[in-house]
Coordinates of C-alpha atoms in Angstrom, one line a residue:
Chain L
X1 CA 33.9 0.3 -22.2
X2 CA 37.1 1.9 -20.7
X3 CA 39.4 0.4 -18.5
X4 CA 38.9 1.2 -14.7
X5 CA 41.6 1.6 -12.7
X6 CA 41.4 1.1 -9.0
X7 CA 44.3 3.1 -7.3
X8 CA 45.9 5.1 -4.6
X9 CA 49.1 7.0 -6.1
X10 CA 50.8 6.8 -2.6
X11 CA 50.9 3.2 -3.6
X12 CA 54.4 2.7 -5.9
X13 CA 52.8 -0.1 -7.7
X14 CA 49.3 1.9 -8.4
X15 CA 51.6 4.9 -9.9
X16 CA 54.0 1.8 -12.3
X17 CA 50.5 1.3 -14.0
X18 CA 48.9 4.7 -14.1
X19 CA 52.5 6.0 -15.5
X20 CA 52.6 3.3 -18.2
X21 CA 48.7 3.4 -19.0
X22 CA 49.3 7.3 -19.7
X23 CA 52.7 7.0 -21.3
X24 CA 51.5 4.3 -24.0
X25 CA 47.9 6.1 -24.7
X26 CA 45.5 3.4 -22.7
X27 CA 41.9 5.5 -21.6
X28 CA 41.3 4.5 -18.3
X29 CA 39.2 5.8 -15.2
X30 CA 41.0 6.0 -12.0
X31 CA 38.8 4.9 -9.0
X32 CA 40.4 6.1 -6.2
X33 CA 40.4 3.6 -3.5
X34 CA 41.6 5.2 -0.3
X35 CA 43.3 3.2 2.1
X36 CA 44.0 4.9 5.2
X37 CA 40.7 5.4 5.0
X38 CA 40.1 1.4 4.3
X39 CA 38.6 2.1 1.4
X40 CA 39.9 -1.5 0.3
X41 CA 38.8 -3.6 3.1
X42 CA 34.8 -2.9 2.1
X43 CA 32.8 -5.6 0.4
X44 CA 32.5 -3.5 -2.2
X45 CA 36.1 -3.2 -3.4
X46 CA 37.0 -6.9 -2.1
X47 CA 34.5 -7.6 -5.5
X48 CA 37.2 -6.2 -7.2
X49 CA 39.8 -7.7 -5.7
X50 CA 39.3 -10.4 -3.0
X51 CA 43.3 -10.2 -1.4
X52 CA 41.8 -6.3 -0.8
X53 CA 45.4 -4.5 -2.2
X54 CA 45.5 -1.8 -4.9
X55 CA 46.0 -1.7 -7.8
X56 CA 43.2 -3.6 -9.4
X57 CA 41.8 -3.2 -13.0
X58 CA 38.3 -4.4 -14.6
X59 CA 38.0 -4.6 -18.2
X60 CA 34.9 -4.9 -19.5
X61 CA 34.4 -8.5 -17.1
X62 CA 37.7 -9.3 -16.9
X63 CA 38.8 -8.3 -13.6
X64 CA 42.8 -8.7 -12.5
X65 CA 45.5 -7.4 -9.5
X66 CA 48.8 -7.9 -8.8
X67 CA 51.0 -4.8 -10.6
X68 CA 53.2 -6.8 -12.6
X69 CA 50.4 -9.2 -14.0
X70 CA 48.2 -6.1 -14.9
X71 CA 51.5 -4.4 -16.6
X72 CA 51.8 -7.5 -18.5
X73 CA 47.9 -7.9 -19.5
X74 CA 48.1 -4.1 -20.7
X75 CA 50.9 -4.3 -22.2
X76 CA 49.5 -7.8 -24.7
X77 CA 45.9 -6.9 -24.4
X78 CA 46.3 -2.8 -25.6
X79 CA 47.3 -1.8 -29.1
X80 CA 49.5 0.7 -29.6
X81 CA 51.8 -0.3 -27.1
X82 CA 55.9 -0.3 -28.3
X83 CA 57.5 -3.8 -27.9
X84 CA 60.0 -2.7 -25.9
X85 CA 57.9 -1.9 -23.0
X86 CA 57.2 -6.0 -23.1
X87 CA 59.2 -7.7 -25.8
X88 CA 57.1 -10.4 -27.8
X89 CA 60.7 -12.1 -28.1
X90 CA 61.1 -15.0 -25.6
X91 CA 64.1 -14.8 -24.3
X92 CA 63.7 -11.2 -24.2
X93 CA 60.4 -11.5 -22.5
X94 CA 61.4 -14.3 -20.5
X95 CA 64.4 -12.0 -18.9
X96 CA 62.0 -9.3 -18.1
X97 CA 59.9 -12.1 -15.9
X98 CA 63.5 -12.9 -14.1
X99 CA 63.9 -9.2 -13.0
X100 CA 60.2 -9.0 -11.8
X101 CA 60.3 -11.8 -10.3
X102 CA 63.3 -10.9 -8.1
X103 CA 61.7 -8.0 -7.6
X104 CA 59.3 -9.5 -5.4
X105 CA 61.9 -11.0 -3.2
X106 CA 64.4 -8.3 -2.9
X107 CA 64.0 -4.6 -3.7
X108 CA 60.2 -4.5 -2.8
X109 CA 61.1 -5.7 0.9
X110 CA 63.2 -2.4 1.0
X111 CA 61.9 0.8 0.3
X112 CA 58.5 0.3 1.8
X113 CA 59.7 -0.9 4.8
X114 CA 62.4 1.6 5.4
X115 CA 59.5 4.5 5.0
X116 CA 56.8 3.0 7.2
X117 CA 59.2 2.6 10.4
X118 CA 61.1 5.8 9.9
X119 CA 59.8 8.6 8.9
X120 CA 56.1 7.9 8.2
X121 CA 55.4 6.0 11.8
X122 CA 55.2 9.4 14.2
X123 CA 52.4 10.4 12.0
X124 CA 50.7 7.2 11.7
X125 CA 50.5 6.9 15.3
X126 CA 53.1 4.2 15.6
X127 CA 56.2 3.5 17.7
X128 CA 59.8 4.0 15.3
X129 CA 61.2 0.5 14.6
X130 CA 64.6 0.7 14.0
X131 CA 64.9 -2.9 13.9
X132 CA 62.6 -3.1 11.3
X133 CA 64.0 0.0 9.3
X134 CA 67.6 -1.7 9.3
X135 CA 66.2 -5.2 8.2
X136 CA 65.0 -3.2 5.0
X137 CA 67.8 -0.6 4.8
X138 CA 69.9 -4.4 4.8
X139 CA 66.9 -5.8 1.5
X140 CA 67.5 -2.2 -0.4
X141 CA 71.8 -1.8 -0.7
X142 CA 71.4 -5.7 -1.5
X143 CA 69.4 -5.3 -3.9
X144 CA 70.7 -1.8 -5.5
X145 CA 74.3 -3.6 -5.5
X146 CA 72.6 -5.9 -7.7
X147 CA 70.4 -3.6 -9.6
X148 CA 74.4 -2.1 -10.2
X149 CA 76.4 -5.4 -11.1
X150 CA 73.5 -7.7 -12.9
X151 CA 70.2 -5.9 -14.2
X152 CA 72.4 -3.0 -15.5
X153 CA 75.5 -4.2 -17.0
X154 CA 76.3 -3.3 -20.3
X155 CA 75.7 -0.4 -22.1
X156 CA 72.1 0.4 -22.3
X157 CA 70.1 2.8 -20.4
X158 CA 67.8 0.6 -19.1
X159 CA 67.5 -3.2 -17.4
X160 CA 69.1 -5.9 -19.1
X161 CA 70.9 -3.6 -21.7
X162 CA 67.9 -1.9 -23.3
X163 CA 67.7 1.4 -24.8
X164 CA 64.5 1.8 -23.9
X165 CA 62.5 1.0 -20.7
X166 CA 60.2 -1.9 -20.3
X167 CA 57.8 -2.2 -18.3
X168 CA 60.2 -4.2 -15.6
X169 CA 62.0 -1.0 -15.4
X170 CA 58.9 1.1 -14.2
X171 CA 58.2 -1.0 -11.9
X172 CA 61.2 -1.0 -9.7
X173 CA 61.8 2.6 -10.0
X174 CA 58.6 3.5 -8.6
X175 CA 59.6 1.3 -5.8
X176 CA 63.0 3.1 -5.5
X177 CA 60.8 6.3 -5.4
X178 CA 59.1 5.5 -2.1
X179 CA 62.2 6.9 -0.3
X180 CA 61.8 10.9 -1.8
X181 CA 59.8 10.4 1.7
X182 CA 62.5 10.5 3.4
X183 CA 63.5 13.7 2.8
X184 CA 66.7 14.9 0.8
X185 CA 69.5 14.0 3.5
X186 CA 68.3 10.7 4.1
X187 CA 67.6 9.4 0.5
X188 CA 70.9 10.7 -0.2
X189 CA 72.9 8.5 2.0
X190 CA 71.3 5.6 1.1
X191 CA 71.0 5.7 -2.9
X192 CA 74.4 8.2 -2.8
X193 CA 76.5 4.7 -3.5
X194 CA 74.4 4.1 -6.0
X195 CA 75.7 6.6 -9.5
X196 CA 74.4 4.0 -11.9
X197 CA 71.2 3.4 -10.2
X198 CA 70.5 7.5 -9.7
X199 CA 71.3 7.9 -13.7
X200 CA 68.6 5.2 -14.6
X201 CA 65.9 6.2 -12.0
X202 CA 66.4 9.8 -14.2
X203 CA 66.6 7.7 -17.6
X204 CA 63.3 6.0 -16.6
X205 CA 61.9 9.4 -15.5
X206 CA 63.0 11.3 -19.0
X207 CA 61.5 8.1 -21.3
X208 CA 58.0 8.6 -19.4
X209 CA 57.7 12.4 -18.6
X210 CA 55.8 13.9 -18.2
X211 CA 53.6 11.5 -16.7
X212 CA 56.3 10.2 -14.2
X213 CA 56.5 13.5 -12.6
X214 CA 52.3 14.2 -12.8
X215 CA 51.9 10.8 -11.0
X216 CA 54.5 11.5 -8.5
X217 CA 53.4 14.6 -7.4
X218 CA 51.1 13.0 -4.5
X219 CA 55.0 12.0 -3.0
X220 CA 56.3 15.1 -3.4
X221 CA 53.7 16.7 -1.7
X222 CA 53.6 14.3 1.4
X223 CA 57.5 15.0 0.9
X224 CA 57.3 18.7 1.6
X225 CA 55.3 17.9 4.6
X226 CA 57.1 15.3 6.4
X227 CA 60.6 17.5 6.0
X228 CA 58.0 21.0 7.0
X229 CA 56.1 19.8 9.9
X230 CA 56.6 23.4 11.1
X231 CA 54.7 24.7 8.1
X232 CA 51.6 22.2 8.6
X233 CA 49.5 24.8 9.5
X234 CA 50.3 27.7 7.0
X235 CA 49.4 25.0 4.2
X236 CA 46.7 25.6 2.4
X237 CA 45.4 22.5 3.6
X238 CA 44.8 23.1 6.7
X239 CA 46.4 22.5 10.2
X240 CA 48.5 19.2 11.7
X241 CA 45.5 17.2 12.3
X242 CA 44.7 17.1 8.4
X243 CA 48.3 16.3 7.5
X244 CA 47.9 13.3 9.2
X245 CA 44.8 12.4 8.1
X246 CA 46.4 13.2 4.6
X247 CA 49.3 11.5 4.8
X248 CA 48.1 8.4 6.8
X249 CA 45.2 8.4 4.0
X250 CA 47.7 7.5 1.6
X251 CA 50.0 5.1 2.9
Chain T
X1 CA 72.4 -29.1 -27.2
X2 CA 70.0 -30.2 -24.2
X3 CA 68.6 -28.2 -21.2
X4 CA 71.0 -27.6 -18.9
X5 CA 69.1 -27.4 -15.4
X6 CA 71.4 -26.3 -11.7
X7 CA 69.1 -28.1 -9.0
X8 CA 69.3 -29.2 -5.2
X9 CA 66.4 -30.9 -4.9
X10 CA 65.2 -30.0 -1.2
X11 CA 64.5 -26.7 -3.0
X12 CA 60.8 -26.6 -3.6
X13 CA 61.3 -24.0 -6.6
X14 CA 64.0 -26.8 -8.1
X15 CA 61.2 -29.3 -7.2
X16 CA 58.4 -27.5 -9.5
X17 CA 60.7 -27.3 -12.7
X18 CA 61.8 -31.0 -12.4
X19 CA 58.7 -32.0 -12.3
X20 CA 57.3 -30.0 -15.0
X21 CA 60.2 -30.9 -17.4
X22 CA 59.6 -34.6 -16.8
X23 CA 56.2 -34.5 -17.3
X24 CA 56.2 -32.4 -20.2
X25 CA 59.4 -34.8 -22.1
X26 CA 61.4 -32.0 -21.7
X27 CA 65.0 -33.7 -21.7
X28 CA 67.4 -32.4 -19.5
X29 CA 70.4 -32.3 -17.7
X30 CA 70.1 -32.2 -13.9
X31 CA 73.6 -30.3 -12.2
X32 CA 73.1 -30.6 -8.7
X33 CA 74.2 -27.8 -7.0
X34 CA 74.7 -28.6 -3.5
X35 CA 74.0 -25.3 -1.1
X36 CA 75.2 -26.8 1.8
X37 CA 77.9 -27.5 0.7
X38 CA 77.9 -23.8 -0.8
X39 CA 78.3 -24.6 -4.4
X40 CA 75.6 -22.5 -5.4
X41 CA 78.7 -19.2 -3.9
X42 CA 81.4 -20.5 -6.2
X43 CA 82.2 -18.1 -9.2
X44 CA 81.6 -20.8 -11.4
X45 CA 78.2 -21.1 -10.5
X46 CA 78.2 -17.2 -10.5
X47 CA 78.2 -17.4 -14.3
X48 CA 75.3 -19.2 -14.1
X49 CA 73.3 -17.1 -12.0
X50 CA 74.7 -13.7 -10.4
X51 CA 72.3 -14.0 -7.7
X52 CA 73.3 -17.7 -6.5
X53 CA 70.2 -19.0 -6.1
X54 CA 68.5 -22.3 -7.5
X55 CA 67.3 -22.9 -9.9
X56 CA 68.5 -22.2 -12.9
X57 CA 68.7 -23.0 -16.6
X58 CA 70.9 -22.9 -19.3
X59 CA 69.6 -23.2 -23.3
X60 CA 72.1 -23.4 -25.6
X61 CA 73.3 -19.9 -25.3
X62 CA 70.0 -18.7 -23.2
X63 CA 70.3 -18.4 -19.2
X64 CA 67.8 -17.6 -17.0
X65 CA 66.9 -17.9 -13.1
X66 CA 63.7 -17.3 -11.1
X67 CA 61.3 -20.9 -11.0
X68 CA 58.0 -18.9 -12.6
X69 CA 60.2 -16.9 -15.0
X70 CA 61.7 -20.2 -16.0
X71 CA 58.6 -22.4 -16.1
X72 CA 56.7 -19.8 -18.1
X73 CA 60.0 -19.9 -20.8
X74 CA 59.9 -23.4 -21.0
X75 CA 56.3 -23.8 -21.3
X76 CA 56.5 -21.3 -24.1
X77 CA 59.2 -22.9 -26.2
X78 CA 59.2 -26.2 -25.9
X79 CA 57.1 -28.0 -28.4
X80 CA 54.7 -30.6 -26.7
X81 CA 54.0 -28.8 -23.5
X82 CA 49.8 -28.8 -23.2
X83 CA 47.8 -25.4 -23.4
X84 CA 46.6 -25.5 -19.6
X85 CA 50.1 -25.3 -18.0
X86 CA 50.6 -21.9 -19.5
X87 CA 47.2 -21.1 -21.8
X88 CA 48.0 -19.2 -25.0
X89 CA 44.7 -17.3 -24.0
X90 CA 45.4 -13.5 -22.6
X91 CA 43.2 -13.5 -20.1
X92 CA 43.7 -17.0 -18.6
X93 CA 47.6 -16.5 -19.0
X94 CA 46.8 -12.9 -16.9
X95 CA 45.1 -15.0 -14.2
X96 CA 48.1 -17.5 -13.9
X97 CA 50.5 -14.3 -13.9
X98 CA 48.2 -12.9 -10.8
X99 CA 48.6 -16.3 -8.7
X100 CA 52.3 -16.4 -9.2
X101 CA 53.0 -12.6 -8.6
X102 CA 50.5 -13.2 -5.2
X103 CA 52.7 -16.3 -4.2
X104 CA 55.9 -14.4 -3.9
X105 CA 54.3 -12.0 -1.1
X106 CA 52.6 -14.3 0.6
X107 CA 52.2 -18.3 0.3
X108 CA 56.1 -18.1 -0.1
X109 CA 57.4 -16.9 3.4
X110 CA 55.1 -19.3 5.3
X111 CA 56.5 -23.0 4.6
X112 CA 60.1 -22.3 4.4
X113 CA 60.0 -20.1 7.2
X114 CA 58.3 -22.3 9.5
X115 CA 60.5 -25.1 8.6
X116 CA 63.9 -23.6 8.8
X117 CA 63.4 -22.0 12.3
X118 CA 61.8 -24.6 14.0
X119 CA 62.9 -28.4 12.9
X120 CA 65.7 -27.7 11.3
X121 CA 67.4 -25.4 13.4
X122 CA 68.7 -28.0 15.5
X123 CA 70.1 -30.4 12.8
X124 CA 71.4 -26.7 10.7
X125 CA 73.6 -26.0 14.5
X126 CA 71.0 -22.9 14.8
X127 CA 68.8 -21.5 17.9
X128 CA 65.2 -22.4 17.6
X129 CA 63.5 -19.3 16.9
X130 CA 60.0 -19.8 18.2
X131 CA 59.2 -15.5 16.7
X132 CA 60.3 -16.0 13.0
X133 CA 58.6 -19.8 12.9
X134 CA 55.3 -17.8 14.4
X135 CA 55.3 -15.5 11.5
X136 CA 55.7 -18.2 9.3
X137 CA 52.4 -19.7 10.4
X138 CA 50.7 -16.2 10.1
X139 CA 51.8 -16.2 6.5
X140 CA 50.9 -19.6 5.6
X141 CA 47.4 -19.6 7.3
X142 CA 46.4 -16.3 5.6
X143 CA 47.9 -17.7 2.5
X144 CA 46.0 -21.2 3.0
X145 CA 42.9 -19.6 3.5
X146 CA 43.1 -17.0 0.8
X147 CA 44.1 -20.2 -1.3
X148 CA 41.2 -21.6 -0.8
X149 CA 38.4 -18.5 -0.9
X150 CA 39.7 -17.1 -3.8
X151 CA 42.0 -18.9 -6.0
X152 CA 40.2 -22.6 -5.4
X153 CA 36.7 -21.2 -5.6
X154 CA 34.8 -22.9 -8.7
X155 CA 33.8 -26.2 -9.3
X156 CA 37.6 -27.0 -10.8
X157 CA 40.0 -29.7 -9.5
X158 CA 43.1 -26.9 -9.5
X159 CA 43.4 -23.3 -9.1
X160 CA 41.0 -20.3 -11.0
X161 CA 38.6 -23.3 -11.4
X162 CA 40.7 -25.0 -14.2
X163 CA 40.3 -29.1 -14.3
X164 CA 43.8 -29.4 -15.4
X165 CA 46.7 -28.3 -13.5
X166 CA 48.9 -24.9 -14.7
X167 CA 52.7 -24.1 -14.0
X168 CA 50.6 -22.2 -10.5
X169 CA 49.4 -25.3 -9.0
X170 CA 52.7 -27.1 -9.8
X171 CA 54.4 -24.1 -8.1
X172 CA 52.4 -23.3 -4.9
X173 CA 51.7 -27.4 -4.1
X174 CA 55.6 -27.6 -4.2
X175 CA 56.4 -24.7 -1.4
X176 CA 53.5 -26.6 0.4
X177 CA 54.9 -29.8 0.2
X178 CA 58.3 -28.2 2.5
X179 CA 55.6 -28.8 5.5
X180 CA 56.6 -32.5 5.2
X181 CA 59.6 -32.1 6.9
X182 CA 57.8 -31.0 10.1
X183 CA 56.4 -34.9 10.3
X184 CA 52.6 -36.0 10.3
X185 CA 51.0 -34.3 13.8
X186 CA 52.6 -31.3 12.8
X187 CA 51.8 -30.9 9.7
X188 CA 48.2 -32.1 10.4
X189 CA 47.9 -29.4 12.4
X190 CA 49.0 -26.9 9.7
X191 CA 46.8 -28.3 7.3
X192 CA 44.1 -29.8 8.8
X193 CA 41.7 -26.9 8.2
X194 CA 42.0 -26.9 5.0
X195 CA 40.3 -29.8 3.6
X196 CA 39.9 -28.3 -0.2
X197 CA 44.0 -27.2 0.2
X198 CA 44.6 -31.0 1.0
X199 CA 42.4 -32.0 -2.2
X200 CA 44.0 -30.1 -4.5
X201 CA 47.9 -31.0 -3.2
X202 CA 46.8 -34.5 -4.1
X203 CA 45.3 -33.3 -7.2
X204 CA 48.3 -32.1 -8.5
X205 CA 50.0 -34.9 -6.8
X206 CA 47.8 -37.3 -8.8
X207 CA 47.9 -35.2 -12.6
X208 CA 52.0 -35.3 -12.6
X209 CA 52.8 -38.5 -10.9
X210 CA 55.3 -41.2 -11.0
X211 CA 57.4 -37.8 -11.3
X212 CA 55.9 -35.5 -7.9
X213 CA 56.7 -38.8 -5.8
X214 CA 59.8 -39.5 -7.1
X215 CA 61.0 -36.1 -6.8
X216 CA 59.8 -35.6 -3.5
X217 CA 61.6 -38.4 -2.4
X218 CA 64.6 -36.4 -1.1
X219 CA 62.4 -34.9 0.8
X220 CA 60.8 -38.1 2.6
X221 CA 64.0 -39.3 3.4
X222 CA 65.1 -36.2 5.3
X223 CA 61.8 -36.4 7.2
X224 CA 62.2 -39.6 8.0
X225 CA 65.8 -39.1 9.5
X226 CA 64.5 -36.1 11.0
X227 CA 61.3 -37.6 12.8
X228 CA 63.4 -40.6 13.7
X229 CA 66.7 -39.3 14.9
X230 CA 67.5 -42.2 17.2
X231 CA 67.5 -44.5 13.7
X232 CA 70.0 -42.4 12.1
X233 CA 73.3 -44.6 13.3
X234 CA 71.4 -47.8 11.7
X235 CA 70.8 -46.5 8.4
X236 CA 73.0 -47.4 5.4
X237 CA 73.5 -43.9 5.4
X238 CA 76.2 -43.6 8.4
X239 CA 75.8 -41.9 11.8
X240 CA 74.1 -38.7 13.3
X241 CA 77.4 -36.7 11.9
X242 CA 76.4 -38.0 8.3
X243 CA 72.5 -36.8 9.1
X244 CA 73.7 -33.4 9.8
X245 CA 75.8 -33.3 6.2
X246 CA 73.2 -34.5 4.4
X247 CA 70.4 -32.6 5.7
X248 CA 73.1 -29.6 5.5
X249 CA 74.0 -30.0 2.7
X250 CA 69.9 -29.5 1.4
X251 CA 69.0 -27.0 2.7

């Protein structure tokens, strides 16, 4: 039975596992689960996953969320999959937890909330919070300075020296890719310090193309129409009140 | 060359690896680190760990930081340690991964939260501050209540229905266990609702003591000092200056 695959790509952690299930050969059926549209608060999906986030996979009966933990279940449960993406080595492996773990602390408080009090509250009906928007501008440079001077030191492409990406690597770049929302200037200014993080956000993008830039495409798109608002209604896709629905179905 | 663990014990992450070493015969050599006293910001402890937080081990010529990256790494190389802490079995293992990537986001920013900006502002020289302790409480009662709907549901004495505890219950009772420092009503309060929570702390309580008491103990005495303020010129311990220091210098 093939994996299913409950996701919404505007979600950075749904696109981690969708990128690596593509890039490393896993079949799987993607289920979207919409959730502007709160898709994920039914009964239905909270079968799937009870804490009612995306992404969420079933397996046959085994049913698991949480991004990182389903990377890491692919990733020993799939053949097929290279060792670098999660070494069977310990201390290897055991590094790889480290950075995902500080993940959770640090860079994931940044992005996301930078996006949903800038840029993305207008059209989800809510009032700008710059206070908000600083307190993660303040989580992301912390955390890219760090990115910089611990996760990639030495010579390797990659966290923690590698030459090629695991699957901690994936995960915090998709992150980092939540801020193409905020248009070109804006991302700019904030990852601009950043020349080691920018070279490894296009290192990650090169080992995993062309699914990187498939799964992203979603972004790109709500991208175009953030930075556009003018051109809402020449879209194809109709006038201002669908990009709202479209975007705020996403995010 | 023995385990080399950096530790304040007030830390509930520090807490959970203690007490997994001890009652796993792990030997060890406990460094205290005292934050307070900002040890944890010297450069020398920077060697240890770049991100100057506790804890953190050192194995032979093996470092590594983050409490579930580090339990996980010592439950899968030292010889001894039972299957349930960290079972060799995918999907189990995938299930512990899921609990521990959930406790970051959520269970996590309750306790700590709640106790820093309410009872030990005061003693820390810091403004109560009634809005950040209010958000604690909406992340700890969400968390408690998800805690017990979802990852206590099954027949089980621990969490995802297991009879014996895993490096999750160790690590989730231990942030719970920060609540202590609020004294009885309050933490009554807190708790009281959750009747299967309160099983299951004494559970794990029960399945890893004399060690959970006896590293808690740090954390009874600063309790005590803090419910009992006017007692803190009688104790052997010195005056209300030498309360502050101590209690500073934990947390």
């Amino acid at each position: 039975m093939k994996l299913k695959l409950y996701a919404d790509r505007m979600s950075q952690p749904v696109r981690a596992v969708i990128i690596f299930c593509k890039k490393n050969g896993i079949d799987f059926e993607e289920i979207r689960v919409d959730i502007a549209k709160r898709q994920n608060l039914t009964p239905e999906y909270a079968e799937i996953n009870p804490m009612k986030q995306l992404p969420a996979i079933v397996d046959g009966r085994f049913k698991l969320f949480e991004s990182h933990a389903i990377l890491v279940y692919l990733a020993s449960s799939f053949p097929g999959v290279a060792d670098h993406w999660y070494p069977a080595d310990v201390f290897k492996r055991s590094k790889i937890h480290s950075v995902l773990d500080w993940h959770h602390s640090n860079l994931r408080r940044g992005p996301t909330t930078i996006v949903r009090n800038t840029v993305l509250a207008p059209v989800l009906g809510r009032p700008l919070n710059p206070e908000a928007a600083a307190e993660g501008e303040k989580f992301l440079s912390a955390s890219l300075s760090k990115i910089e001077s611990v996760w990639l030191k030495g010579n390797g492409r990659f966290l923690l020296g590698g030459n090629q990406p695991s699957i901690a690597d994936l995960s915090l770049v998709c992150d980092i890719m939540q801020l193409e929302l905020l248009g070109e200037t804006e991302r700019n200014r904030l990852l601009g310090p950043y020349k080691e993080v920018q070279q490894w956000i296009e290192n990650t993008r090169n080992a995993t193309n062309p699914h990187f830039d498939e799964v992203h495409k979603i972004l790109m798109k709500a991208k175009e129409k953030l930075q556009n608002p003018r051109m809402k209604g020449a879209t194809n896709e109709g006038g201002g009140s669908d990009m709202k629905r479209t975007l705020h179905s996403r995010i």
